[in-house]
Amino acid sequence: MKSILKYLFIIIMMLMLVSCNSAFNSKLSAENASHDTIYLNDDLKQRLEPVLENSKRINSIKKWAEIKSSNLMDTAEGGEAKLYYKNGKLEKITTHYLGETFQKITVYHLSNEKLSFVFDKFYQYNRPVFYDSIAMKSNNDTEFFDLKKAVITETRYYFLNDKLVHHTDSEDCGAPFDSEYLNELQKEIEDEFKRLKVISQEP
């Protein structure tokens, strides 16, 4: 009986989080999928101007010609990918993954259907979504699941001429990273990007 109740509670919590999905995505599209220029000095701003201008263009698009949606099954609770098209070209991809202990939202901005800017927003929950006040008391804990207490990390990746040239992480205060590390990051991002692009070829 307890396992059934736990299962039902998880489903209810997932539905609540999914219902917030459109709010998260609309906020990201309009605001958060942007560049934190605090971490960019004047030289970087000038170098990254094509990336900044491209993101400004994409964020200004109010009506898309087509939006494709696809379920993602990489986590136990799943997720969703959306591909945005304008004038016959793929311009943007968003993904939203849900887990028992986290959720992750990623926005890809493209230039000529190649990576230009990638924004990650990761929510690390204070407790698993099924961890209610009853679980808290039975474990002599002082907290139960509260989305407002999630630790949020934001990461930005800047691409020029098919190369990751700059990366900022809200936990690192914009500290520069060496080229070897950037190359590893680029491979990870490109592998995921290629996997997502396959969705564009689906009927």
PDB file of C-alpha atoms in Angstrom:
ATOM      1  CA  MET A   1       0.000   0.000   0.000  1.00  0.00           C
ATOM      2  CA  LYS A   2       2.806   2.376   0.931  1.00  0.00           C
ATOM      3  CA  SER A   3       4.570   1.735  -2.384  1.00  0.00           C
ATOM      4  CA  ILE A   4       1.366   2.546  -4.292  1.00  0.00           C
ATOM      5  CA  LEU A   5       0.905   5.792  -2.382  1.00  0.00           C
ATOM      6  CA  LYS A   6       4.532   6.716  -2.997  1.00  0.00           C
ATOM      7  CA  TYR A   7       4.106   6.000  -6.703  1.00  0.00           C
ATOM      8  CA  LEU A   8       0.952   8.137  -6.872  1.00  0.00           C
ATOM      9  CA  PHE A   9       2.708  10.956  -5.037  1.00  0.00           C
ATOM     10  CA  ILE A  10       5.605  10.886  -7.535  1.00  0.00           C
ATOM     11  CA  ILE A  11       3.161  11.025 -10.447  1.00  0.00           C
ATOM     12  CA  ILE A  12       1.330  14.005  -8.917  1.00  0.00           C
ATOM     13  CA  MET A  13       4.615  15.861  -8.314  1.00  0.00           C
ATOM     14  CA  MET A  14       5.804  15.172 -11.860  1.00  0.00           C
ATOM     15  CA  LEU A  15       2.517  16.459 -13.265  1.00  0.00           C
ATOM     16  CA  MET A  16       2.887  19.612 -11.188  1.00  0.00           C
ATOM     17  CA  LEU A  17       6.423  20.145 -12.478  1.00  0.00           C
ATOM     18  CA  VAL A  18       5.409  19.448 -16.065  1.00  0.00           C
ATOM     19  CA  SER A  19       2.561  21.932 -15.729  1.00  0.00           C
ATOM     20  CA  CYS A  20       5.208  24.520 -14.866  1.00  0.00           C
ATOM     21  CA  ASN A  21       7.193  23.525 -17.945  1.00  0.00           C
ATOM     22  CA  SER A  22       5.539  26.017 -20.287  1.00  0.00           C
ATOM     23  CA  ALA A  23       6.127  28.804 -17.775  1.00  0.00           C
ATOM     24  CA  PHE A  24       9.805  27.874 -17.489  1.00  0.00           C
ATOM     25  CA  ASN A  25      10.224  27.674 -21.268  1.00  0.00           C
ATOM     26  CA  SER A  26       8.435  30.947 -21.986  1.00  0.00           C
ATOM     27  CA  LYS A  27      10.563  32.713 -19.394  1.00  0.00           C
ATOM     28  CA  LEU A  28      13.733  31.195 -20.824  1.00  0.00           C
ATOM     29  CA  SER A  29      12.825  32.141 -24.373  1.00  0.00           C
ATOM     30  CA  ALA A  30      12.106  35.720 -23.429  1.00  0.00           C
ATOM     31  CA  GLU A  31      14.694  36.362 -20.736  1.00  0.00           C
ATOM     32  CA  ASN A  32      17.041  33.731 -19.365  1.00  0.00           C
ATOM     33  CA  ALA A  33      18.389  32.390 -22.668  1.00  0.00           C
ATOM     34  CA  SER A  34      20.558  35.459 -22.846  1.00  0.00           C
ATOM     35  CA  HIS A  35      24.113  36.561 -22.225  1.00  0.00           C
ATOM     36  CA  ASP A  36      25.336  37.627 -18.813  1.00  0.00           C
ATOM     37  CA  THR A  37      27.678  40.409 -19.910  1.00  0.00           C
ATOM     38  CA  ILE A  38      29.001  40.738 -16.346  1.00  0.00           C
ATOM     39  CA  TYR A  39      31.352  37.892 -17.249  1.00  0.00           C
ATOM     40  CA  LEU A  40      32.408  39.447 -20.581  1.00  0.00           C
ATOM     41  CA  ASN A  41      35.094  42.101 -20.739  1.00  0.00           C
ATOM     42  CA  ASP A  42      35.180  44.605 -23.602  1.00  0.00           C
ATOM     43  CA  ASP A  43      37.479  42.474 -25.745  1.00  0.00           C
ATOM     44  CA  LEU A  44      35.250  39.430 -25.333  1.00  0.00           C
ATOM     45  CA  LYS A  45      32.116  41.439 -26.060  1.00  0.00           C
ATOM     46  CA  GLN A  46      33.647  42.621 -29.304  1.00  0.00           C
ATOM     47  CA  ARG A  47      34.832  39.141 -30.253  1.00  0.00           C
ATOM     48  CA  LEU A  48      31.498  37.566 -29.412  1.00  0.00           C
ATOM     49  CA  GLU A  49      29.399  40.256 -31.073  1.00  0.00           C
ATOM     50  CA  PRO A  50      28.151  37.884 -33.839  1.00  0.00           C
ATOM     51  CA  VAL A  51      26.922  35.470 -31.131  1.00  0.00           C
ATOM     52  CA  LEU A  52      25.267  38.238 -29.130  1.00  0.00           C
ATOM     53  CA  GLU A  53      23.552  39.675 -32.199  1.00  0.00           C
ATOM     54  CA  ASN A  54      22.345  36.252 -33.339  1.00  0.00           C
ATOM     55  CA  SER A  55      20.797  35.518 -29.932  1.00  0.00           C
ATOM     56  CA  LYS A  56      19.166  38.930 -29.936  1.00  0.00           C
ATOM     57  CA  ARG A  57      17.660  38.104 -33.331  1.00  0.00           C
ATOM     58  CA  ILE A  58      16.379  34.703 -32.171  1.00  0.00           C
ATOM     59  CA  ASN A  59      14.938  36.089 -28.929  1.00  0.00           C
ATOM     60  CA  SER A  60      13.053  38.719 -30.960  1.00  0.00           C
ATOM     61  CA  ILE A  61      11.153  36.087 -32.964  1.00  0.00           C
ATOM     62  CA  LYS A  62       7.583  36.061 -31.697  1.00  0.00           C
ATOM     63  CA  LYS A  63       5.997  33.683 -34.187  1.00  0.00           C
ATOM     64  CA  TRP A  64       7.642  30.480 -35.390  1.00  0.00           C
ATOM     65  CA  ALA A  65       6.791  28.833 -38.723  1.00  0.00           C
ATOM     66  CA  GLU A  66       6.933  25.393 -37.093  1.00  0.00           C
ATOM     67  CA  ILE A  67       7.654  23.867 -33.688  1.00  0.00           C
ATOM     68  CA  LYS A  68       8.375  20.137 -33.444  1.00  0.00           C
ATOM     69  CA  SER A  69       8.058  18.390 -30.074  1.00  0.00           C
ATOM     70  CA  SER A  70       9.522  15.058 -29.028  1.00  0.00           C
ATOM     71  CA  ASN A  71       9.640  13.092 -25.786  1.00  0.00           C
ATOM     72  CA  LEU A  72      13.077  12.402 -24.297  1.00  0.00           C
ATOM     73  CA  MET A  73      13.591   9.262 -22.226  1.00  0.00           C
ATOM     74  CA  ASP A  74      17.089   9.891 -20.848  1.00  0.00           C
ATOM     75  CA  THR A  75      15.876  10.213 -17.254  1.00  0.00           C
ATOM     76  CA  ALA A  76      13.454   8.088 -15.240  1.00  0.00           C
ATOM     77  CA  GLU A  77      10.852  10.870 -15.372  1.00  0.00           C
ATOM     78  CA  GLY A  78      11.619  11.745 -18.995  1.00  0.00           C
ATOM     79  CA  GLY A  79      11.715  15.086 -20.700  1.00  0.00           C
ATOM     80  CA  GLU A  80      10.794  17.029 -23.813  1.00  0.00           C
ATOM     81  CA  ALA A  81      12.633  18.582 -26.753  1.00  0.00           C
ATOM     82  CA  LYS A  82      11.262  21.351 -28.948  1.00  0.00           C
ATOM     83  CA  LEU A  83      12.723  22.398 -32.296  1.00  0.00           C
ATOM     84  CA  TYR A  84      11.876  25.867 -33.629  1.00  0.00           C
ATOM     85  CA  TYR A  85      11.869  26.725 -37.349  1.00  0.00           C
ATOM     86  CA  LYS A  86      11.724  30.005 -39.261  1.00  0.00           C
ATOM     87  CA  ASN A  87      11.919  30.420 -43.035  1.00  0.00           C
ATOM     88  CA  GLY A  88      12.625  26.719 -43.451  1.00  0.00           C
ATOM     89  CA  LYS A  89      15.625  26.747 -41.101  1.00  0.00           C
ATOM     90  CA  LEU A  90      16.125  25.273 -37.648  1.00  0.00           C
ATOM     91  CA  GLU A  91      16.890  28.270 -35.415  1.00  0.00           C
ATOM     92  CA  LYS A  92      16.473  27.065 -31.845  1.00  0.00           C
ATOM     93  CA  ILE A  93      16.171  23.905 -29.742  1.00  0.00           C
ATOM     94  CA  THR A  94      15.014  23.639 -26.141  1.00  0.00           C
ATOM     95  CA  THR A  95      15.158  20.611 -23.872  1.00  0.00           C
ATOM     96  CA  HIS A  96      13.616  20.102 -20.451  1.00  0.00           C
ATOM     97  CA  TYR A  97      14.626  17.057 -18.404  1.00  0.00           C
ATOM     98  CA  LEU A  98      12.889  16.024 -15.180  1.00  0.00           C
ATOM     99  CA  GLY A  99      14.334  13.817 -12.463  1.00  0.00           C
ATOM    100  CA  GLU A 100      13.543  12.880  -8.884  1.00  0.00           C
ATOM    101  CA  THR A 101      16.306  15.152  -7.598  1.00  0.00           C
ATOM    102  CA  PHE A 102      16.736  17.720 -10.384  1.00  0.00           C
ATOM    103  CA  GLN A 103      15.491  19.352 -13.525  1.00  0.00           C
ATOM    104  CA  LYS A 104      17.552  20.745 -16.373  1.00  0.00           C
ATOM    105  CA  ILE A 105      16.579  23.210 -19.088  1.00  0.00           C
ATOM    106  CA  THR A 106      18.831  23.837 -22.091  1.00  0.00           C
ATOM    107  CA  VAL A 107      18.390  26.347 -24.914  1.00  0.00           C
ATOM    108  CA  TYR A 108      20.394  26.089 -28.142  1.00  0.00           C
ATOM    109  CA  HIS A 109      20.650  29.124 -30.437  1.00  0.00           C
ATOM    110  CA  LEU A 110      21.748  28.309 -33.974  1.00  0.00           C
ATOM    111  CA  SER A 111      23.313  30.292 -36.796  1.00  0.00           C
ATOM    112  CA  ASN A 112      22.887  28.709 -40.238  1.00  0.00           C
ATOM    113  CA  GLU A 113      21.778  25.606 -38.315  1.00  0.00           C
ATOM    114  CA  LYS A 114      25.125  25.427 -36.489  1.00  0.00           C
ATOM    115  CA  LEU A 115      25.745  26.022 -32.783  1.00  0.00           C
ATOM    116  CA  SER A 116      26.080  29.658 -31.792  1.00  0.00           C
ATOM    117  CA  PHE A 117      25.050  29.869 -28.136  1.00  0.00           C
ATOM    118  CA  VAL A 118      23.945  27.297 -25.555  1.00  0.00           C
ATOM    119  CA  PHE A 119      22.362  28.099 -22.211  1.00  0.00           C
ATOM    120  CA  ASP A 120      21.946  25.577 -19.385  1.00  0.00           C
ATOM    121  CA  LYS A 121      19.844  26.078 -16.268  1.00  0.00           C
ATOM    122  CA  PHE A 122      20.114  23.277 -13.703  1.00  0.00           C
ATOM    123  CA  TYR A 123      17.898  22.949 -10.620  1.00  0.00           C
ATOM    124  CA  GLN A 124      19.315  20.699  -7.875  1.00  0.00           C
ATOM    125  CA  TYR A 125      16.449  19.957  -5.500  1.00  0.00           C
ATOM    126  CA  ASN A 126      16.923  20.154  -1.744  1.00  0.00           C
ATOM    127  CA  ARG A 127      15.178  16.752  -1.451  1.00  0.00           C
ATOM    128  CA  PRO A 128      13.667  14.239  -3.950  1.00  0.00           C
ATOM    129  CA  VAL A 129      10.231  15.195  -5.274  1.00  0.00           C
ATOM    130  CA  PHE A 130       8.532  12.380  -3.351  1.00  0.00           C
ATOM    131  CA  TYR A 131      10.129  13.447  -0.044  1.00  0.00           C
ATOM    132  CA  ASP A 132       7.150  14.959   1.773  1.00  0.00           C
ATOM    133  CA  SER A 133       6.627  16.054   5.383  1.00  0.00           C
ATOM    134  CA  ILE A 134       5.905  12.452   6.413  1.00  0.00           C
ATOM    135  CA  ALA A 135       9.233  11.266   4.990  1.00  0.00           C
ATOM    136  CA  MET A 136      10.926  14.203   6.674  1.00  0.00           C
ATOM    137  CA  LYS A 137       9.561  13.264  10.106  1.00  0.00           C
ATOM    138  CA  SER A 138      10.230   9.532   9.732  1.00  0.00           C
ATOM    139  CA  ASN A 139      13.861  10.317   8.850  1.00  0.00           C
ATOM    140  CA  ASN A 140      14.309  12.911  11.620  1.00  0.00           C
ATOM    141  CA  ASP A 141      15.008  15.450   8.894  1.00  0.00           C
ATOM    142  CA  THR A 142      14.399  19.187   8.962  1.00  0.00           C
ATOM    143  CA  GLU A 143      13.371  19.694   5.324  1.00  0.00           C
ATOM    144  CA  PHE A 144      11.010  18.247   2.736  1.00  0.00           C
ATOM    145  CA  PHE A 145      10.932  18.810  -1.026  1.00  0.00           C
ATOM    146  CA  ASP A 146      10.618  22.513  -1.848  1.00  0.00           C
ATOM    147  CA  LEU A 147      11.287  23.750  -5.382  1.00  0.00           C
ATOM    148  CA  LYS A 148      12.001  27.220  -4.015  1.00  0.00           C
ATOM    149  CA  LYS A 149      15.020  25.793  -2.151  1.00  0.00           C
ATOM    150  CA  ALA A 150      16.599  24.302  -5.268  1.00  0.00           C
ATOM    151  CA  VAL A 151      20.181  25.323  -5.976  1.00  0.00           C
ATOM    152  CA  ILE A 152      20.276  26.856  -9.459  1.00  0.00           C
ATOM    153  CA  THR A 153      23.326  26.811 -11.702  1.00  0.00           C
ATOM    154  CA  GLU A 154      23.490  28.689 -15.008  1.00  0.00           C
ATOM    155  CA  THR A 155      26.052  27.913 -17.706  1.00  0.00           C
ATOM    156  CA  ARG A 156      26.667  29.640 -21.048  1.00  0.00           C
ATOM    157  CA  TYR A 157      28.616  28.405 -24.063  1.00  0.00           C
ATOM    158  CA  TYR A 158      29.703  30.632 -26.955  1.00  0.00           C
ATOM    159  CA  PHE A 159      30.556  29.245 -30.408  1.00  0.00           C
ATOM    160  CA  LEU A 160      32.336  30.955 -33.308  1.00  0.00           C
ATOM    161  CA  ASN A 161      33.144  29.245 -36.614  1.00  0.00           C
ATOM    162  CA  ASP A 162      32.170  25.799 -35.276  1.00  0.00           C
ATOM    163  CA  LYS A 163      34.371  26.178 -32.201  1.00  0.00           C
ATOM    164  CA  LEU A 164      33.556  26.686 -28.528  1.00  0.00           C
ATOM    165  CA  VAL A 165      35.512  29.838 -27.746  1.00  0.00           C
ATOM    166  CA  HIS A 166      34.157  30.868 -24.352  1.00  0.00           C
ATOM    167  CA  HIS A 167      32.306  29.330 -21.429  1.00  0.00           C
ATOM    168  CA  THR A 168      30.907  30.872 -18.249  1.00  0.00           C
ATOM    169  CA  ASP A 169      29.543  29.133 -15.182  1.00  0.00           C
ATOM    170  CA  SER A 170      27.635  30.922 -12.418  1.00  0.00           C
ATOM    171  CA  GLU A 171      29.605  28.889  -9.864  1.00  0.00           C
ATOM    172  CA  ASP A 172      32.966  29.979 -11.291  1.00  0.00           C
ATOM    173  CA  CYS A 173      32.302  33.721 -11.615  1.00  0.00           C
ATOM    174  CA  GLY A 174      33.298  33.737 -15.272  1.00  0.00           C
ATOM    175  CA  ALA A 175      36.783  32.304 -14.745  1.00  0.00           C
ATOM    176  CA  PRO A 176      38.456  31.320 -18.049  1.00  0.00           C
ATOM    177  CA  PHE A 177      38.967  27.653 -18.914  1.00  0.00           C
ATOM    178  CA  ASP A 178      41.876  26.117 -20.822  1.00  0.00           C
ATOM    179  CA  SER A 179      41.508  24.967 -24.429  1.00  0.00           C
ATOM    180  CA  GLU A 180      41.658  21.253 -23.594  1.00  0.00           C
ATOM    181  CA  TYR A 181      38.702  21.554 -21.239  1.00  0.00           C
ATOM    182  CA  LEU A 182      36.780  23.617 -23.807  1.00  0.00           C
ATOM    183  CA  ASN A 183      37.430  20.922 -26.423  1.00  0.00           C
ATOM    184  CA  GLU A 184      35.955  18.278 -24.110  1.00  0.00           C
ATOM    185  CA  LEU A 185      32.912  20.436 -23.455  1.00  0.00           C
ATOM    186  CA  GLN A 186      32.464  21.072 -27.165  1.00  0.00           C
ATOM    187  CA  LYS A 187      32.425  17.364 -27.941  1.00  0.00           C
ATOM    188  CA  GLU A 188      29.781  16.709 -25.268  1.00  0.00           C
ATOM    189  CA  ILE A 189      27.570  19.553 -26.513  1.00  0.00           C
ATOM    190  CA  GLU A 190      27.976  18.620 -30.173  1.00  0.00           C
ATOM    191  CA  ASP A 191      27.149  14.957 -29.490  1.00  0.00           C
ATOM    192  CA  GLU A 192      23.912  15.985 -27.767  1.00  0.00           C
ATOM    193  CA  PHE A 193      23.152  18.522 -30.508  1.00  0.00           C
ATOM    194  CA  LYS A 194      23.568  15.871 -33.238  1.00  0.00           C
ATOM    195  CA  ARG A 195      21.270  13.546 -31.327  1.00  0.00           C
ATOM    196  CA  LEU A 196      18.619  16.247 -31.053  1.00  0.00           C
ATOM    197  CA  LYS A 197      18.896  17.175 -34.729  1.00  0.00           C
ATOM    198  CA  VAL A 198      17.797  13.643 -35.625  1.00  0.00           C
ATOM    199  CA  ILE A 199      14.361  14.687 -34.385  1.00  0.00           C
ATOM    200  CA  SER A 200      14.219  17.223 -37.227  1.00  0.00           C
ATOM    201  CA  GLN A 201      14.391  14.354 -39.713  1.00  0.00           C
ATOM    202  CA  GLU A 202      11.483  12.502 -38.150  1.00  0.00           C
ATOM    203  CA  PRO A 203       8.124  12.762 -39.940  1.00  0.00           C
TER     204      PRO A 203
END
